[in-house]
PDB file of N, CA and C in Angstrom:
ATOM      1  N   MET A   1      -3.302   5.194 -17.834  1.00 92.00           N
ATOM      2  CA  MET A   1      -3.976   6.052 -16.876  1.00 92.00           C
ATOM      3  C   MET A   1      -3.502   5.698 -15.464  1.00 92.00           C
ATOM      4  N   THR A   2      -3.289   6.712 -14.671  1.00 96.00           N
ATOM      5  CA  THR A   2      -2.827   6.508 -13.303  1.00 96.00           C
ATOM      6  C   THR A   2      -4.009   6.560 -12.345  1.00 96.00           C
ATOM      7  N   TYR A   3      -4.002   5.665 -11.367  1.00 98.00           N
ATOM      8  CA  TYR A   3      -5.053   5.596 -10.357  1.00 98.00           C
ATOM      9  C   TYR A   3      -4.436   5.787  -8.976  1.00 98.00           C
ATOM     10  N   THR A   4      -5.296   6.093  -8.020  1.00 98.00           N
ATOM     11  CA  THR A   4      -4.872   6.139  -6.629  1.00 98.00           C
ATOM     12  C   THR A   4      -5.281   4.823  -5.978  1.00 98.00           C
ATOM     13  N   TRP A   5      -4.322   4.199  -5.279  1.00 98.00           N
ATOM     14  CA  TRP A   5      -4.553   2.916  -4.616  1.00 98.00           C
ATOM     15  C   TRP A   5      -4.387   3.100  -3.118  1.00 98.00           C
ATOM     16  N   LYS A   6      -5.339   2.577  -2.361  1.00 98.00           N
ATOM     17  CA  LYS A   6      -5.251   2.610  -0.900  1.00 98.00           C
ATOM     18  C   LYS A   6      -4.714   1.254  -0.439  1.00 98.00           C
ATOM     19  N   ILE A   7      -3.596   1.298   0.261  1.00 98.00           N
ATOM     20  CA  ILE A   7      -2.982   0.072   0.759  1.00 98.00           C
ATOM     21  C   ILE A   7      -3.046   0.087   2.279  1.00 98.00           C
ATOM     22  N   VAL A   8      -3.714  -0.917   2.836  1.00 98.00           N
ATOM     23  CA  VAL A   8      -3.801  -1.075   4.280  1.00 98.00           C
ATOM     24  C   VAL A   8      -2.771  -2.128   4.662  1.00 98.00           C
ATOM     25  N   TYR A   9      -1.933  -1.786   5.650  1.00 97.00           N
ATOM     26  CA  TYR A   9      -0.840  -2.687   6.008  1.00 97.00           C
ATOM     27  C   TYR A   9      -0.679  -2.796   7.514  1.00 97.00           C
ATOM     28  N   ASN A  10      -0.023  -3.862   7.921  1.00 96.00           N
ATOM     29  CA  ASN A  10       0.325  -4.058   9.324  1.00 96.00           C
ATOM     30  C   ASN A  10       1.755  -3.584   9.526  1.00 96.00           C
ATOM     31  N   PRO A  11       1.964  -2.625  10.441  1.00 95.00           N
ATOM     32  CA  PRO A  11       3.317  -2.122  10.666  1.00 95.00           C
ATOM     33  C   PRO A  11       4.201  -3.178  11.325  1.00 95.00           C
ATOM     34  N   VAL A  12       5.513  -2.978  11.220  1.00 94.00           N
ATOM     35  CA  VAL A  12       6.465  -3.911  11.829  1.00 94.00           C
ATOM     36  C   VAL A  12       6.226  -3.972  13.336  1.00 94.00           C
ATOM     37  N   VAL A  13       6.066  -2.817  13.974  1.00 88.00           N
ATOM     38  CA  VAL A  13       5.801  -2.750  15.412  1.00 88.00           C
ATOM     39  C   VAL A  13       4.314  -2.444  15.582  1.00 88.00           C
ATOM     40  N   MET A  14       3.561  -3.454  16.037  1.00 81.00           N
ATOM     41  CA  MET A  14       2.124  -3.268  16.216  1.00 81.00           C
ATOM     42  C   MET A  14       1.870  -2.325  17.384  1.00 81.00           C
ATOM     43  N   ASN A  15       0.948  -1.392  17.181  1.00 83.00           N
ATOM     44  CA  ASN A  15       0.613  -0.404  18.184  1.00 83.00           C
ATOM     45  C   ASN A  15      -0.859  -0.568  18.549  1.00 83.00           C
ATOM     46  N   GLY A  16      -1.143  -1.547  19.395  1.00 88.00           N
ATOM     47  CA  GLY A  16      -2.519  -1.784  19.800  1.00 88.00           C
ATOM     48  C   GLY A  16      -3.412  -2.264  18.676  1.00 88.00           C
ATOM     49  N   GLY A  17      -2.832  -2.922  17.677  1.00 85.00           N
ATOM     50  CA  GLY A  17      -3.617  -3.443  16.566  1.00 85.00           C
ATOM     51  C   GLY A  17      -3.949  -2.419  15.498  1.00 85.00           C
ATOM     52  N   ILE A  18      -3.398  -1.229  15.615  1.00 93.00           N
ATOM     53  CA  ILE A  18      -3.669  -0.182  14.621  1.00 93.00           C
ATOM     54  C   ILE A  18      -2.900  -0.486  13.338  1.00 93.00           C
ATOM     55  N   ARG A  19      -3.603  -0.424  12.223  1.00 95.00           N
ATOM     56  CA  ARG A  19      -2.982  -0.665  10.923  1.00 95.00           C
ATOM     57  C   ARG A  19      -2.589   0.662  10.291  1.00 95.00           C
ATOM     58  N   GLY A  20      -1.705   0.598   9.331  1.00 96.00           N
ATOM     59  CA  GLY A  20      -1.314   1.779   8.583  1.00 96.00           C
ATOM     60  C   GLY A  20      -2.059   1.840   7.266  1.00 96.00           C
ATOM     61  N   VAL A  21      -2.164   3.044   6.725  1.00 97.00           N
ATOM     62  CA  VAL A  21      -2.800   3.248   5.420  1.00 97.00           C
ATOM     63  C   VAL A  21      -1.870   4.110   4.571  1.00 97.00           C
ATOM     64  N   ALA A  22      -1.660   3.683   3.346  1.00 98.00           N
ATOM     65  CA  ALA A  22      -0.834   4.447   2.411  1.00 98.00           C
ATOM     66  C   ALA A  22      -1.621   4.652   1.133  1.00 98.00           C
ATOM     67  N   LEU A  23      -1.447   5.810   0.520  1.00 98.00           N
ATOM     68  CA  LEU A  23      -2.038   6.092  -0.782  1.00 98.00           C
ATOM     69  C   LEU A  23      -0.911   6.139  -1.800  1.00 98.00           C
ATOM     70  N   VAL A  24      -1.070   5.364  -2.870  1.00 98.00           N
ATOM     71  CA  VAL A  24      -0.029   5.238  -3.885  1.00 98.00           C
ATOM     72  C   VAL A  24      -0.638   5.523  -5.254  1.00 98.00           C
ATOM     73  N   GLU A  25       0.085   6.264  -6.074  1.00 97.00           N
ATOM     74  CA  GLU A  25      -0.335   6.531  -7.454  1.00 97.00           C
ATOM     75  C   GLU A  25       0.346   5.510  -8.368  1.00 97.00           C
ATOM     76  N   ALA A  26      -0.449   4.781  -9.153  1.00 98.00           N
ATOM     77  CA  ALA A  26       0.111   3.772 -10.053  1.00 98.00           C
ATOM     78  C   ALA A  26      -0.916   3.401 -11.117  1.00 98.00           C
ATOM     79  N   ASP A  27      -0.425   2.808 -12.201  1.00 97.00           N
ATOM     80  CA  ASP A  27      -1.295   2.373 -13.301  1.00 97.00           C
ATOM     81  C   ASP A  27      -2.054   1.092 -12.974  1.00 97.00           C
ATOM     82  N   THR A  28      -1.380   0.157 -12.299  1.00 97.00           N
ATOM     83  CA  THR A  28      -1.970  -1.150 -12.011  1.00 97.00           C
ATOM     84  C   THR A  28      -1.789  -1.495 -10.534  1.00 97.00           C
ATOM     85  N   GLU A  29      -2.555  -2.472 -10.084  1.00 98.00           N
ATOM     86  CA  GLU A  29      -2.434  -2.925  -8.693  1.00 98.00           C
ATOM     87  C   GLU A  29      -1.036  -3.465  -8.416  1.00 98.00           C
ATOM     88  N   GLN A  30      -0.483  -4.221  -9.350  1.00 98.00           N
ATOM     89  CA  GLN A  30       0.852  -4.782  -9.163  1.00 98.00           C
ATOM     90  C   GLN A  30       1.896  -3.679  -9.019  1.00 98.00           C
ATOM     91  N   TRP A  31       1.766  -2.622  -9.822  1.00 98.00           N
ATOM     92  CA  TRP A  31       2.710  -1.505  -9.754  1.00 98.00           C
ATOM     93  C   TRP A  31       2.533  -0.751  -8.432  1.00 98.00           C
ATOM     94  N   ALA A  32       1.297  -0.634  -7.977  1.00 98.00           N
ATOM     95  CA  ALA A  32       1.026   0.029  -6.694  1.00 98.00           C
ATOM     96  C   ALA A  32       1.688  -0.729  -5.553  1.00 98.00           C
ATOM     97  N   ILE A  33       1.586  -2.050  -5.571  1.00 98.00           N
ATOM     98  CA  ILE A  33       2.206  -2.870  -4.525  1.00 98.00           C
ATOM     99  C   ILE A  33       3.722  -2.739  -4.585  1.00 98.00           C
ATOM    100  N   LYS A  34       4.284  -2.784  -5.777  1.00 98.00           N
ATOM    101  CA  LYS A  34       5.738  -2.648  -5.935  1.00 98.00           C
ATOM    102  C   LYS A  34       6.215  -1.292  -5.405  1.00 98.00           C
ATOM    103  N   THR A  35       5.500  -0.228  -5.767  1.00 98.00           N
ATOM    104  CA  THR A  35       5.850   1.115  -5.309  1.00 98.00           C
ATOM    105  C   THR A  35       5.759   1.212  -3.794  1.00 98.00           C
ATOM    106  N   PHE A  36       4.673   0.669  -3.232  1.00 98.00           N
ATOM    107  CA  PHE A  36       4.506   0.669  -1.777  1.00 98.00           C
ATOM    108  C   PHE A  36       5.662  -0.058  -1.099  1.00 98.00           C
ATOM    109  N   MET A  37       6.005  -1.227  -1.602  1.00 98.00           N
ATOM    110  CA  MET A  37       7.060  -2.029  -0.987  1.00 98.00           C
ATOM    111  C   MET A  37       8.403  -1.293  -1.000  1.00 98.00           C
ATOM    112  N   GLU A  38       8.659  -0.526  -2.056  1.00 97.00           N
ATOM    113  CA  GLU A  38       9.899   0.251  -2.131  1.00 97.00           C
ATOM    114  C   GLU A  38       9.860   1.443  -1.177  1.00 97.00           C
ATOM    115  N   GLN A  39       8.743   2.164  -1.152  1.00 97.00           N
ATOM    116  CA  GLN A  39       8.647   3.379  -0.346  1.00 97.00           C
ATOM    117  C   GLN A  39       8.527   3.091   1.148  1.00 97.00           C
ATOM    118  N   TYR A  40       7.938   1.961   1.501  1.00 97.00           N
ATOM    119  CA  TYR A  40       7.702   1.639   2.905  1.00 97.00           C
ATOM    120  C   TYR A  40       8.578   0.478   3.395  1.00 97.00           C
ATOM    121  N   ALA A  41       9.671   0.234   2.726  1.00 96.00           N
ATOM    122  CA  ALA A  41      10.573  -0.858   3.107  1.00 96.00           C
ATOM    123  C   ALA A  41      10.977  -0.715   4.574  1.00 96.00           C
ATOM    124  N   GLY A  42      10.843  -1.806   5.323  1.00 95.00           N
ATOM    125  CA  GLY A  42      11.217  -1.822   6.728  1.00 95.00           C
ATOM    126  C   GLY A  42      10.160  -1.274   7.670  1.00 95.00           C
ATOM    127  N   GLN A  43       9.065  -0.740   7.130  1.00 95.00           N
ATOM    128  CA  GLN A  43       8.026  -0.144   7.965  1.00 95.00           C
ATOM    129  C   GLN A  43       6.773  -1.015   8.086  1.00 95.00           C
ATOM    130  N   TYR A  44       6.663  -2.059   7.268  1.00 96.00           N
ATOM    131  CA  TYR A  44       5.461  -2.889   7.299  1.00 96.00           C
ATOM    132  C   TYR A  44       5.848  -4.361   7.391  1.00 96.00           C
ATOM    133  N   SER A  45       4.926  -5.153   7.952  1.00 95.00           N
ATOM    134  CA  SER A  45       5.170  -6.595   8.002  1.00 95.00           C
ATOM    135  C   SER A  45       4.352  -7.318   6.936  1.00 95.00           C
ATOM    136  N   THR A  46       3.094  -6.927   6.763  1.00 96.00           N
ATOM    137  CA  THR A  46       2.254  -7.536   5.727  1.00 96.00           C
ATOM    138  C   THR A  46       1.299  -6.489   5.149  1.00 96.00           C
ATOM    139  N   ILE A  47       0.867  -6.746   3.931  1.00 98.00           N
ATOM    140  CA  ILE A  47      -0.154  -5.923   3.293  1.00 98.00           C
ATOM    141  C   ILE A  47      -1.487  -6.605   3.541  1.00 98.00           C
ATOM    142  N   ASP A  48      -2.441  -5.847   4.086  1.00 97.00           N
ATOM    143  CA  ASP A  48      -3.750  -6.407   4.414  1.00 97.00           C
ATOM    144  C   ASP A  48      -4.698  -6.323   3.218  1.00 97.00           C
ATOM    145  N   SER A  49      -4.729  -5.166   2.551  1.00 98.00           N
ATOM    146  CA  SER A  49      -5.614  -5.031   1.393  1.00 98.00           C
ATOM    147  C   SER A  49      -5.127  -3.926   0.465  1.00 98.00           C
ATOM    148  N   VAL A  50      -5.558  -4.036  -0.792  1.00 98.00           N
ATOM    149  CA  VAL A  50      -5.245  -3.041  -1.815  1.00 98.00           C
ATOM    150  C   VAL A  50      -6.550  -2.710  -2.527  1.00 98.00           C
ATOM    151  N   THR A  51      -6.909  -1.420  -2.535  1.00 98.00           N
ATOM    152  CA  THR A  51      -8.187  -0.998  -3.115  1.00 98.00           C
ATOM    153  C   THR A  51      -7.951   0.168  -4.066  1.00 98.00           C
ATOM    154  N   LYS A  52      -8.517   0.064  -5.266  1.00 98.00           N
ATOM    155  CA  LYS A  52      -8.452   1.175  -6.222  1.00 98.00           C
ATOM    156  C   LYS A  52      -9.516   2.188  -5.840  1.00 98.00           C
ATOM    157  N   LEU A  53      -9.121   3.449  -5.697  1.00 98.00           N
ATOM    158  CA  LEU A  53     -10.071   4.500  -5.316  1.00 98.00           C
ATOM    159  C   LEU A  53     -10.581   5.228  -6.552  1.00 98.00           C
ATOM    160  N   GLY A  54     -11.800   5.716  -6.445  1.00 72.00           N
ATOM    161  CA  GLY A  54     -12.385   6.574  -7.454  1.00 72.00           C
ATOM    162  C   GLY A  54     -12.769   5.891  -8.698  1.00 72.00           C
TER     163      GLY A  54
END
């Protein structure tokens, strides 16, 4: 079963402390993180949190 995961991250260039949010479709949290890291390569410095929605 596929879930939607909300990933809150810190961008490479901080803009007044504003964090980024990405929604990723994946079966597991580990797969969601892997997908995020591939899709957002070079755009984030750290992942702040990962939350399964719904």
